[in-house]
PDB file of C-alpha atoms in Angstrom:
ATOM      1  CA  UNK A   1      22.960   0.450   7.935  1.00 41.00           C
ATOM      2  CA  UNK A   2      21.964   0.633  11.594  1.00 57.00           C
ATOM      3  CA  UNK A   3      18.497  -0.375  12.680  1.00 89.00           C
ATOM      4  CA  UNK A   4      15.591   1.823  11.716  1.00 97.00           C
ATOM      5  CA  UNK A   5      12.610   0.875  13.794  1.00 98.00           C
ATOM      6  CA  UNK A   6       9.771   2.263  15.874  1.00 98.00           C
ATOM      7  CA  UNK A   7       9.326   1.091  19.471  1.00 98.00           C
ATOM      8  CA  UNK A   8       5.773   1.677  20.661  1.00 98.00           C
ATOM      9  CA  UNK A   9       5.713   2.557  24.357  1.00 98.00           C
ATOM     10  CA  UNK A  10       2.053   3.509  24.701  1.00 98.00           C
ATOM     11  CA  UNK A  11      -1.055   3.787  22.548  1.00 98.00           C
ATOM     12  CA  UNK A  12      -3.897   5.193  24.690  1.00 97.00           C
ATOM     13  CA  UNK A  13      -5.590   8.529  24.176  1.00 96.00           C
ATOM     14  CA  UNK A  14      -6.633  10.780  27.061  1.00 93.00           C
ATOM     15  CA  UNK A  15      -6.351   8.154  29.826  1.00 95.00           C
ATOM     16  CA  UNK A  16      -4.358   4.929  30.208  1.00 95.00           C
ATOM     17  CA  UNK A  17      -6.240   1.635  30.397  1.00 95.00           C
ATOM     18  CA  UNK A  18      -5.409  -1.811  31.731  1.00 94.00           C
ATOM     19  CA  UNK A  19      -3.813  -2.718  28.412  1.00 94.00           C
ATOM     20  CA  UNK A  20      -2.670   0.626  27.017  1.00 96.00           C
ATOM     21  CA  UNK A  21      -0.281   3.184  28.500  1.00 97.00           C
ATOM     22  CA  UNK A  22      -0.341   6.864  27.627  1.00 97.00           C
ATOM     23  CA  UNK A  23       1.439   7.731  24.369  1.00 97.00           C
ATOM     24  CA  UNK A  24       5.146   7.246  23.835  1.00 98.00           C
ATOM     25  CA  UNK A  25       7.160   6.249  20.751  1.00 98.00           C
ATOM     26  CA  UNK A  26      10.899   5.888  20.208  1.00 98.00           C
ATOM     27  CA  UNK A  27      12.242   5.945  16.650  1.00 98.00           C
ATOM     28  CA  UNK A  28      15.682   4.427  16.185  1.00 98.00           C
ATOM     29  CA  UNK A  29      17.363   5.877  13.113  1.00 98.00           C
ATOM     30  CA  UNK A  30      20.996   5.044  12.328  1.00 96.00           C
ATOM     31  CA  UNK A  31      22.244   5.187  15.892  1.00 95.00           C
ATOM     32  CA  UNK A  32      20.057   8.103  16.981  1.00 98.00           C
ATOM     33  CA  UNK A  33      16.882   7.936  19.026  1.00 98.00           C
ATOM     34  CA  UNK A  34      13.932  10.311  18.735  1.00 98.00           C
ATOM     35  CA  UNK A  35      11.333  10.116  21.506  1.00 99.00           C
ATOM     36  CA  UNK A  36       7.881  11.320  20.465  1.00 99.00           C
ATOM     37  CA  UNK A  37       5.103  12.438  22.823  1.00 98.00           C
ATOM     38  CA  UNK A  38       6.169  10.963  26.177  1.00 98.00           C
ATOM     39  CA  UNK A  39       2.927  10.661  28.127  1.00 98.00           C
ATOM     40  CA  UNK A  40       2.524   9.626  31.735  1.00 97.00           C
ATOM     41  CA  UNK A  41       4.332   6.368  32.508  1.00 97.00           C
ATOM     42  CA  UNK A  42       6.799   6.613  29.625  1.00 98.00           C
ATOM     43  CA  UNK A  43       9.827   6.035  31.865  1.00 97.00           C
ATOM     44  CA  UNK A  44       8.305   2.758  33.093  1.00 97.00           C
ATOM     45  CA  UNK A  45       7.457   1.685  29.543  1.00 98.00           C
ATOM     46  CA  UNK A  46      11.020   2.434  28.432  1.00 98.00           C
ATOM     47  CA  UNK A  47      12.273   0.020  31.066  1.00 98.00           C
ATOM     48  CA  UNK A  48       9.891  -2.686  29.906  1.00 98.00           C
ATOM     49  CA  UNK A  49      10.865  -2.153  26.252  1.00 98.00           C
ATOM     50  CA  UNK A  50      14.615  -2.125  26.863  1.00 98.00           C
ATOM     51  CA  UNK A  51      15.001   1.568  26.024  1.00 98.00           C
ATOM     52  CA  UNK A  52      17.560   3.538  28.048  1.00 98.00           C
ATOM     53  CA  UNK A  53      17.862   7.271  28.604  1.00 98.00           C
ATOM     54  CA  UNK A  54      21.151   7.069  26.659  1.00 98.00           C
ATOM     55  CA  UNK A  55      19.100   6.072  23.587  1.00 98.00           C
ATOM     56  CA  UNK A  56      17.428   9.488  23.412  1.00 98.00           C
ATOM     57  CA  UNK A  57      18.930  12.238  21.235  1.00 98.00           C
ATOM     58  CA  UNK A  58      15.787  14.269  20.549  1.00 98.00           C
ATOM     59  CA  UNK A  59      12.423  14.682  22.234  1.00 98.00           C
ATOM     60  CA  UNK A  60       9.592  15.764  19.925  1.00 98.00           C
ATOM     61  CA  UNK A  61       6.310  16.867  21.520  1.00 98.00           C
ATOM     62  CA  UNK A  62       3.337  17.449  19.216  1.00 98.00           C
ATOM     63  CA  UNK A  63       1.279  19.434  21.760  1.00 98.00           C
ATOM     64  CA  UNK A  64       0.740  19.942  25.457  1.00 98.00           C
ATOM     65  CA  UNK A  65      -2.244  17.789  26.291  1.00 98.00           C
ATOM     66  CA  UNK A  66      -1.327  15.517  29.195  1.00 98.00           C
ATOM     67  CA  UNK A  67      -1.463  12.197  27.356  1.00 98.00           C
ATOM     68  CA  UNK A  68       1.318  13.493  25.098  1.00 98.00           C
ATOM     69  CA  UNK A  69       3.534  15.301  27.578  1.00 98.00           C
ATOM     70  CA  UNK A  70       3.055  14.361  31.249  1.00 98.00           C
ATOM     71  CA  UNK A  71       5.972  11.926  31.012  1.00 98.00           C
ATOM     72  CA  UNK A  72       8.417  14.713  30.184  1.00 98.00           C
ATOM     73  CA  UNK A  73       9.240  15.358  33.837  1.00 98.00           C
ATOM     74  CA  UNK A  74      10.328  11.798  34.508  1.00 98.00           C
ATOM     75  CA  UNK A  75      12.152  11.356  31.201  1.00 98.00           C
ATOM     76  CA  UNK A  76      14.130  14.593  31.584  1.00 98.00           C
ATOM     77  CA  UNK A  77      15.070  13.776  35.158  1.00 98.00           C
ATOM     78  CA  UNK A  78      16.147  10.266  34.102  1.00 98.00           C
ATOM     79  CA  UNK A  79      18.349  11.731  31.372  1.00 98.00           C
ATOM     80  CA  UNK A  80      20.067  13.807  34.061  1.00 98.00           C
ATOM     81  CA  UNK A  81      20.220  11.003  36.622  1.00 98.00           C
ATOM     82  CA  UNK A  82      21.923   8.727  34.085  1.00 98.00           C
ATOM     83  CA  UNK A  83      24.272  11.539  32.977  1.00 98.00           C
ATOM     84  CA  UNK A  84      23.592  11.029  29.283  1.00 98.00           C
ATOM     85  CA  UNK A  85      26.901  12.057  27.649  1.00 97.00           C
ATOM     86  CA  UNK A  86      25.532  13.580  24.449  1.00 96.00           C
ATOM     87  CA  UNK A  87      23.383  16.614  23.767  1.00 96.00           C
ATOM     88  CA  UNK A  88      19.634  16.084  23.950  1.00 98.00           C
ATOM     89  CA  UNK A  89      17.395  18.470  22.010  1.00 98.00           C
ATOM     90  CA  UNK A  90      13.712  19.098  22.745  1.00 98.00           C
ATOM     91  CA  UNK A  91      11.234  20.297  20.112  1.00 98.00           C
ATOM     92  CA  UNK A  92       7.727  21.426  21.093  1.00 98.00           C
ATOM     93  CA  UNK A  93       5.186  24.140  20.258  1.00 98.00           C
ATOM     94  CA  UNK A  94       6.534  27.534  21.291  1.00 98.00           C
ATOM     95  CA  UNK A  95       3.070  28.519  22.519  1.00 97.00           C
ATOM     96  CA  UNK A  96       3.455  25.863  25.227  1.00 98.00           C
ATOM     97  CA  UNK A  97       6.749  27.171  26.600  1.00 98.00           C
ATOM     98  CA  UNK A  98       5.271  27.626  30.080  1.00 98.00           C
ATOM     99  CA  UNK A  99       4.092  24.003  30.125  1.00 98.00           C
ATOM    100  CA  UNK A 100       7.498  22.733  29.043  1.00 98.00           C
ATOM    101  CA  UNK A 101       9.229  24.728  31.755  1.00 98.00           C
ATOM    102  CA  UNK A 102       6.811  23.491  34.408  1.00 98.00           C
ATOM    103  CA  UNK A 103       7.388  19.883  33.372  1.00 98.00           C
ATOM    104  CA  UNK A 104      11.149  20.302  33.052  1.00 98.00           C
ATOM    105  CA  UNK A 105      11.352  21.707  36.574  1.00 98.00           C
ATOM    106  CA  UNK A 106       8.384  19.900  38.120  1.00 97.00           C
ATOM    107  CA  UNK A 107      10.496  18.808  41.112  1.00 98.00           C
ATOM    108  CA  UNK A 108      13.976  19.348  42.476  1.00 98.00           C
ATOM    109  CA  UNK A 109      16.823  17.412  40.824  1.00 97.00           C
ATOM    110  CA  UNK A 110      20.430  17.910  39.843  1.00 97.00           C
ATOM    111  CA  UNK A 111      20.953  18.974  36.223  1.00 97.00           C
ATOM    112  CA  UNK A 112      23.908  17.171  34.665  1.00 96.00           C
ATOM    113  CA  UNK A 113      22.930  17.273  30.987  1.00 95.00           C
ATOM    114  CA  UNK A 114      22.694  20.259  28.673  1.00 88.00           C
ATOM    115  CA  UNK A 115      19.146  19.952  27.362  1.00 97.00           C
ATOM    116  CA  UNK A 116      18.756  22.169  24.304  1.00 98.00           C
ATOM    117  CA  UNK A 117      15.335  23.715  23.749  1.00 98.00           C
ATOM    118  CA  UNK A 118      14.312  24.365  20.125  1.00 98.00           C
ATOM    119  CA  UNK A 119      10.591  25.216  20.101  1.00 98.00           C
ATOM    120  CA  UNK A 120       8.503  25.354  16.923  1.00 98.00           C
ATOM    121  CA  UNK A 121       6.339  28.318  15.901  1.00 96.00           C
ATOM    122  CA  UNK A 122       4.210  29.478  12.993  1.00 94.00           C
ATOM    123  CA  UNK A 123       3.292  27.021  10.278  1.00 92.00           C
ATOM    124  CA  UNK A 124       6.329  24.852  10.998  1.00 88.00           C
ATOM    125  CA  UNK A 125       9.978  24.712  10.164  1.00 93.00           C
ATOM    126  CA  UNK A 126      13.043  22.723   9.218  1.00 97.00           C
ATOM    127  CA  UNK A 127      14.311  21.745  12.667  1.00 98.00           C
ATOM    128  CA  UNK A 128      17.499  19.830  11.928  1.00 98.00           C
ATOM    129  CA  UNK A 129      19.705  18.697   9.069  1.00 97.00           C
ATOM    130  CA  UNK A 130      22.109  15.831   9.737  1.00 96.00           C
ATOM    131  CA  UNK A 131      23.940  13.403   7.432  1.00 94.00           C
ATOM    132  CA  UNK A 132      21.241  10.821   8.197  1.00 95.00           C
ATOM    133  CA  UNK A 133      18.062  12.907   7.935  1.00 98.00           C
ATOM    134  CA  UNK A 134      16.306  16.230   7.920  1.00 98.00           C
ATOM    135  CA  UNK A 135      13.646  16.794  10.588  1.00 98.00           C
ATOM    136  CA  UNK A 136      10.616  18.931   9.777  1.00 98.00           C
ATOM    137  CA  UNK A 137       7.592  20.106  11.753  1.00 98.00           C
ATOM    138  CA  UNK A 138       4.239  21.064  10.200  1.00 98.00           C
ATOM    139  CA  UNK A 139       1.220  22.684  11.879  1.00 98.00           C
ATOM    140  CA  UNK A 140      -1.869  20.506  12.372  1.00 98.00           C
ATOM    141  CA  UNK A 141      -5.521  21.223  13.287  1.00 98.00           C
ATOM    142  CA  UNK A 142      -6.359  20.685  16.969  1.00 98.00           C
ATOM    143  CA  UNK A 143      -7.972  22.813  19.703  1.00 97.00           C
ATOM    144  CA  UNK A 144      -4.473  23.611  21.029  1.00 97.00           C
ATOM    145  CA  UNK A 145      -1.434  24.298  18.866  1.00 97.00           C
ATOM    146  CA  UNK A 146      -0.152  20.978  17.545  1.00 98.00           C
ATOM    147  CA  UNK A 147       2.609  19.926  15.138  1.00 98.00           C
ATOM    148  CA  UNK A 148       3.445  16.751  13.295  1.00 98.00           C
ATOM    149  CA  UNK A 149       7.007  15.683  12.534  1.00 98.00           C
ATOM    150  CA  UNK A 150       8.684  14.118   9.506  1.00 98.00           C
ATOM    151  CA  UNK A 151      12.160  12.663   8.920  1.00 98.00           C
ATOM    152  CA  UNK A 152      13.521  12.491   5.397  1.00 98.00           C
ATOM    153  CA  UNK A 153      16.697  10.634   4.506  1.00 97.00           C
ATOM    154  CA  UNK A 154      18.750  12.338   1.779  1.00 96.00           C
ATOM    155  CA  UNK A 155      18.536  10.607  -1.586  1.00 95.00           C
ATOM    156  CA  UNK A 156      21.477   8.368  -2.398  1.00 92.00           C
ATOM    157  CA  UNK A 157      22.570   6.366  -5.417  1.00 92.00           C
ATOM    158  CA  UNK A 158      22.224   2.680  -6.227  1.00 91.00           C
ATOM    159  CA  UNK A 159      25.114   1.219  -8.253  1.00 93.00           C
ATOM    160  CA  UNK A 160      24.151  -0.745 -11.394  1.00 92.00           C
ATOM    161  CA  UNK A 161      26.389  -3.826 -11.838  1.00 93.00           C
ATOM    162  CA  UNK A 162      25.757  -4.154 -15.568  1.00 94.00           C
ATOM    163  CA  UNK A 163      26.782  -0.545 -16.229  1.00 90.00           C
ATOM    164  CA  UNK A 164      29.870  -0.895 -14.022  1.00 91.00           C
ATOM    165  CA  UNK A 165      30.898  -4.017 -15.948  1.00 91.00           C
ATOM    166  CA  UNK A 166      30.271  -2.393 -19.322  1.00 89.00           C
ATOM    167  CA  UNK A 167      32.585   0.495 -18.439  1.00 89.00           C
ATOM    168  CA  UNK A 168      35.220  -1.701 -16.815  1.00 88.00           C
ATOM    169  CA  UNK A 169      34.761  -0.359 -13.269  1.00 91.00           C
ATOM    170  CA  UNK A 170      35.481  -3.083 -10.718  1.00 91.00           C
ATOM    171  CA  UNK A 171      36.996  -3.815  -7.319  1.00 93.00           C
ATOM    172  CA  UNK A 172      38.347  -0.868  -5.299  1.00 93.00           C
ATOM    173  CA  UNK A 173      37.522   1.493  -8.160  1.00 90.00           C
ATOM    174  CA  UNK A 174      33.812   1.180  -7.277  1.00 92.00           C
ATOM    175  CA  UNK A 175      34.463   2.561  -3.801  1.00 92.00           C
ATOM    176  CA  UNK A 176      36.583   5.372  -5.177  1.00 91.00           C
ATOM    177  CA  UNK A 177      33.856   6.285  -7.641  1.00 91.00           C
ATOM    178  CA  UNK A 178      31.251   6.353  -4.858  1.00 92.00           C
ATOM    179  CA  UNK A 179      33.485   8.592  -2.765  1.00 92.00           C
ATOM    180  CA  UNK A 180      34.778  10.978  -5.457  1.00 93.00           C
ATOM    181  CA  UNK A 181      31.830  10.753  -7.902  1.00 94.00           C
ATOM    182  CA  UNK A 182      34.228  10.632 -10.862  1.00 94.00           C
ATOM    183  CA  UNK A 183      36.879   8.077 -11.795  1.00 92.00           C
ATOM    184  CA  UNK A 184      39.670   8.103 -14.336  1.00 90.00           C
ATOM    185  CA  UNK A 185      39.906   4.583 -15.788  1.00 80.00           C
ATOM    186  CA  UNK A 186      41.284   3.066 -18.985  1.00 76.00           C
ATOM    187  CA  UNK A 187      41.794   6.429 -20.614  1.00 80.00           C
ATOM    188  CA  UNK A 188      38.345   7.864 -19.916  1.00 87.00           C
ATOM    189  CA  UNK A 189      36.411   9.575 -17.152  1.00 92.00           C
ATOM    190  CA  UNK A 190      33.440   7.767 -15.628  1.00 92.00           C
ATOM    191  CA  UNK A 191      30.860   9.829 -13.719  1.00 91.00           C
ATOM    192  CA  UNK A 192      28.780   8.201 -11.021  1.00 93.00           C
ATOM    193  CA  UNK A 193      25.588   9.148 -12.870  1.00 93.00           C
ATOM    194  CA  UNK A 194      26.633   6.798 -15.707  1.00 91.00           C
ATOM    195  CA  UNK A 195      26.722   3.702 -13.513  1.00 90.00           C
ATOM    196  CA  UNK A 196      24.030   4.334 -10.901  1.00 91.00           C
ATOM    197  CA  UNK A 197      20.481   5.506 -10.362  1.00 92.00           C
ATOM    198  CA  UNK A 198      18.859   7.643  -7.686  1.00 92.00           C
ATOM    199  CA  UNK A 199      17.931   5.720  -4.536  1.00 93.00           C
ATOM    200  CA  UNK A 200      15.129   7.604  -2.857  1.00 95.00           C
ATOM    201  CA  UNK A 201      15.688   8.293   0.819  1.00 96.00           C
ATOM    202  CA  UNK A 202      13.342   6.748   3.363  1.00 98.00           C
ATOM    203  CA  UNK A 203      10.630   8.856   4.977  1.00 98.00           C
ATOM    204  CA  UNK A 204       8.911   8.669   8.356  1.00 98.00           C
ATOM    205  CA  UNK A 205       6.082  10.833   9.691  1.00 99.00           C
ATOM    206  CA  UNK A 206       4.445  11.156  13.091  1.00 99.00           C
ATOM    207  CA  UNK A 207       0.956  12.681  13.170  1.00 98.00           C
ATOM    208  CA  UNK A 208      -0.940  12.906  16.404  1.00 98.00           C
ATOM    209  CA  UNK A 209      -4.009  14.877  17.460  1.00 98.00           C
ATOM    210  CA  UNK A 210      -5.497  16.561  14.409  1.00 98.00           C
ATOM    211  CA  UNK A 211      -8.487  16.847  12.155  1.00 98.00           C
ATOM    212  CA  UNK A 212      -8.014  16.267   8.438  1.00 98.00           C
ATOM    213  CA  UNK A 213      -5.964  19.212   7.195  1.00 98.00           C
ATOM    214  CA  UNK A 214      -3.360  20.224   4.627  1.00 98.00           C
ATOM    215  CA  UNK A 215      -0.587  19.786   7.198  1.00 98.00           C
ATOM    216  CA  UNK A 216      -1.428  16.148   7.826  1.00 98.00           C
ATOM    217  CA  UNK A 217      -1.558  15.465   4.108  1.00 98.00           C
ATOM    218  CA  UNK A 218       1.806  17.157   3.531  1.00 98.00           C
ATOM    219  CA  UNK A 219       3.482  15.166   6.296  1.00 98.00           C
ATOM    220  CA  UNK A 220       2.179  11.833   4.983  1.00 98.00           C
ATOM    221  CA  UNK A 221       3.227  12.277   1.356  1.00 98.00           C
ATOM    222  CA  UNK A 222       5.421   9.404   0.161  1.00 98.00           C
ATOM    223  CA  UNK A 223       6.101   8.021   3.634  1.00 98.00           C
ATOM    224  CA  UNK A 224       7.613   4.590   4.084  1.00 98.00           C
ATOM    225  CA  UNK A 225       6.259   4.496   7.637  1.00 98.00           C
ATOM    226  CA  UNK A 226       3.433   6.700   8.920  1.00 99.00           C
ATOM    227  CA  UNK A 227       2.403   6.699  12.580  1.00 99.00           C
ATOM    228  CA  UNK A 228      -0.958   8.412  12.879  1.00 99.00           C
ATOM    229  CA  UNK A 229      -3.702   8.807  15.425  1.00 98.00           C
ATOM    230  CA  UNK A 230      -7.052   7.094  14.851  1.00 98.00           C
ATOM    231  CA  UNK A 231      -8.770   7.967  18.095  1.00 98.00           C
ATOM    232  CA  UNK A 232     -12.293   7.141  16.916  1.00 98.00           C
ATOM    233  CA  UNK A 233     -14.062   4.627  14.723  1.00 98.00           C
ATOM    234  CA  UNK A 234     -15.922   5.944  11.706  1.00 98.00           C
ATOM    235  CA  UNK A 235     -19.369   5.871  13.340  1.00 98.00           C
ATOM    236  CA  UNK A 236     -18.112   8.532  15.768  1.00 98.00           C
ATOM    237  CA  UNK A 237     -16.803  10.920  13.109  1.00 98.00           C
ATOM    238  CA  UNK A 238     -18.825  13.811  14.548  1.00 98.00           C
ATOM    239  CA  UNK A 239     -16.951  13.425  17.850  1.00 97.00           C
ATOM    240  CA  UNK A 240     -13.639  13.277  15.984  1.00 98.00           C
ATOM    241  CA  UNK A 241     -14.340  16.571  14.246  1.00 97.00           C
ATOM    242  CA  UNK A 242     -15.559  18.232  17.453  1.00 97.00           C
ATOM    243  CA  UNK A 243     -12.497  17.270  19.493  1.00 97.00           C
ATOM    244  CA  UNK A 244      -9.902  17.590  16.736  1.00 98.00           C
ATOM    245  CA  UNK A 245      -9.157  13.947  15.960  1.00 98.00           C
ATOM    246  CA  UNK A 246      -9.240  11.386  13.159  1.00 98.00           C
ATOM    247  CA  UNK A 247     -11.212   8.200  12.638  1.00 98.00           C
ATOM    248  CA  UNK A 248      -9.674   4.955  11.407  1.00 98.00           C
ATOM    249  CA  UNK A 249     -11.198   5.460   7.975  1.00 98.00           C
ATOM    250  CA  UNK A 250     -10.027   9.064   7.704  1.00 98.00           C
ATOM    251  CA  UNK A 251      -6.468   8.117   8.646  1.00 98.00           C
ATOM    252  CA  UNK A 252      -6.471   5.258   6.150  1.00 98.00           C
ATOM    253  CA  UNK A 253      -7.808   7.371   3.280  1.00 98.00           C
ATOM    254  CA  UNK A 254      -5.200  10.028   4.007  1.00 98.00           C
ATOM    255  CA  UNK A 255      -2.463   7.378   3.959  1.00 98.00           C
ATOM    256  CA  UNK A 256      -3.743   5.777   0.765  1.00 98.00           C
ATOM    257  CA  UNK A 257      -3.884   9.125  -1.022  1.00 98.00           C
ATOM    258  CA  UNK A 258      -0.349   9.949   0.120  1.00 98.00           C
ATOM    259  CA  UNK A 259       1.154   6.671  -1.101  1.00 98.00           C
ATOM    260  CA  UNK A 260       2.148   5.460   2.371  1.00 98.00           C
ATOM    261  CA  UNK A 261       3.783   2.016   2.388  1.00 98.00           C
ATOM    262  CA  UNK A 262       3.290   1.021   6.048  1.00 98.00           C
ATOM    263  CA  UNK A 263       0.528   2.574   8.141  1.00 98.00           C
ATOM    264  CA  UNK A 264       0.583   2.396  11.949  1.00 98.00           C
ATOM    265  CA  UNK A 265      -2.701   3.336  13.645  1.00 98.00           C
ATOM    266  CA  UNK A 266      -2.537   4.374  17.301  1.00 98.00           C
ATOM    267  CA  UNK A 267      -3.943   6.711  20.015  1.00 98.00           C
ATOM    268  CA  UNK A 268      -7.162   4.783  20.644  1.00 98.00           C
ATOM    269  CA  UNK A 269     -10.106   5.957  22.720  1.00 97.00           C
ATOM    270  CA  UNK A 270     -10.891   3.915  25.812  1.00 96.00           C
ATOM    271  CA  UNK A 271     -14.466   3.509  24.557  1.00 96.00           C
ATOM    272  CA  UNK A 272     -13.435   0.746  22.137  1.00 96.00           C
ATOM    273  CA  UNK A 273     -12.557  -2.764  23.240  1.00 88.00           C
ATOM    274  CA  UNK A 274     -11.887  -4.524  19.915  1.00 89.00           C
ATOM    275  CA  UNK A 275      -8.751  -3.241  18.136  1.00 90.00           C
ATOM    276  CA  UNK A 276      -9.476  -5.387  15.068  1.00 94.00           C
ATOM    277  CA  UNK A 277     -12.305  -3.014  14.163  1.00 97.00           C
ATOM    278  CA  UNK A 278      -9.752  -0.268  13.470  1.00 98.00           C
ATOM    279  CA  UNK A 279      -8.007  -2.544  10.967  1.00 98.00           C
ATOM    280  CA  UNK A 280     -11.282  -3.517   9.309  1.00 98.00           C
ATOM    281  CA  UNK A 281     -12.369   0.089   8.861  1.00 98.00           C
ATOM    282  CA  UNK A 282      -8.937   1.086   7.539  1.00 98.00           C
ATOM    283  CA  UNK A 283      -9.101  -1.661   4.924  1.00 98.00           C
ATOM    284  CA  UNK A 284     -12.695  -0.761   4.035  1.00 98.00           C
ATOM    285  CA  UNK A 285     -11.471   2.806   3.466  1.00 98.00           C
ATOM    286  CA  UNK A 286      -9.138   1.552   0.737  1.00 98.00           C
ATOM    287  CA  UNK A 287      -5.694   1.333   2.299  1.00 98.00           C
ATOM    288  CA  UNK A 288      -3.873  -1.597   0.658  1.00 98.00           C
ATOM    289  CA  UNK A 289      -0.350  -1.259   2.065  1.00 98.00           C
ATOM    290  CA  UNK A 290       1.117  -2.831   5.161  1.00 98.00           C
ATOM    291  CA  UNK A 291      -1.063  -2.036   8.167  1.00 98.00           C
ATOM    292  CA  UNK A 292      -0.392  -2.272  11.900  1.00 98.00           C
ATOM    293  CA  UNK A 293      -2.818  -1.556  14.719  1.00 98.00           C
ATOM    294  CA  UNK A 294      -0.344  -0.549  17.391  1.00 98.00           C
ATOM    295  CA  UNK A 295      -0.031  -2.305  20.721  1.00 98.00           C
ATOM    296  CA  UNK A 296       2.087  -1.270  23.674  1.00 98.00           C
ATOM    297  CA  UNK A 297       5.696  -2.527  23.617  1.00 98.00           C
ATOM    298  CA  UNK A 298       5.642  -3.697  19.996  1.00 98.00           C
ATOM    299  CA  UNK A 299       8.474  -2.947  17.537  1.00 98.00           C
ATOM    300  CA  UNK A 300       7.763  -1.933  13.938  1.00 98.00           C
ATOM    301  CA  UNK A 301      10.599  -1.967  11.400  1.00 97.00           C
ATOM    302  CA  UNK A 302      10.747   0.505   8.546  1.00 97.00           C
ATOM    303  CA  UNK A 303       9.948  -1.211   5.239  1.00 96.00           C
ATOM    304  CA  UNK A 304      12.881  -2.396   3.150  1.00 92.00           C
ATOM    305  CA  UNK A 305      13.973  -0.024   0.436  1.00 87.00           C
ATOM    306  CA  UNK A 306      12.101  -0.216  -2.834  1.00 80.00           C
TER     307      UNK A 306
END
């Protein structure tokens, strides 16, 4: 299996700081790259992280506040400058079509790549179905229209050596059984269900600016890796509610209730200088899984299969 990992390009909310760039996250998934929320400076951060324009297959924008979208102009122009040979698809809220167009054509450049626009509307939608994943968008709760995204790998099957041996299936016959799902052997028919069990597909979700809402909970359910905003610490919960954001404790409780395996907190307000406090509050809120407080230019691998 190809690498499945998240490359964190930026982690700041609203404004960049000395140590944090505007948002930007690239998910590598079996040879494809999905770029989420390219804020200002994303092209520079890609260079520092070793991410090329050729690595991008989809661009997913949650909403059109500047810290999540101002980097679109540079990224799109770089895709064209480098003549990316494959199709690149952009997903974003349909209500922000005018913002996308302004960013796409912010300055003069030569278009060499067919950028496909597939905006999202309503309560969300199934955006793509590929052999490696389905991509979904779900409406969140923020002062402007905002969506979260989730990738779900199709369920597969895990072969059981003891059952294979008991039924005399060995060598090349195992591959044939996996391919055809039935095998004629030693005078009987063996179905794949007899010698395997369901292997649950991996799940990834990306939740940015939102209050607690049903959409955020739905996106997080059963995720192996959840990237979620935690703009504020718990003592500033009133501000979080007013401006449509989450606190570290709220994000952690949501993740714990959804059975998330690895939680990545990000999108931090400039008012806080000690990132360890986000981890402490997340643990105090009851999250017991793997926990990462994101830093710019770090790489986070998806957890190994169960």
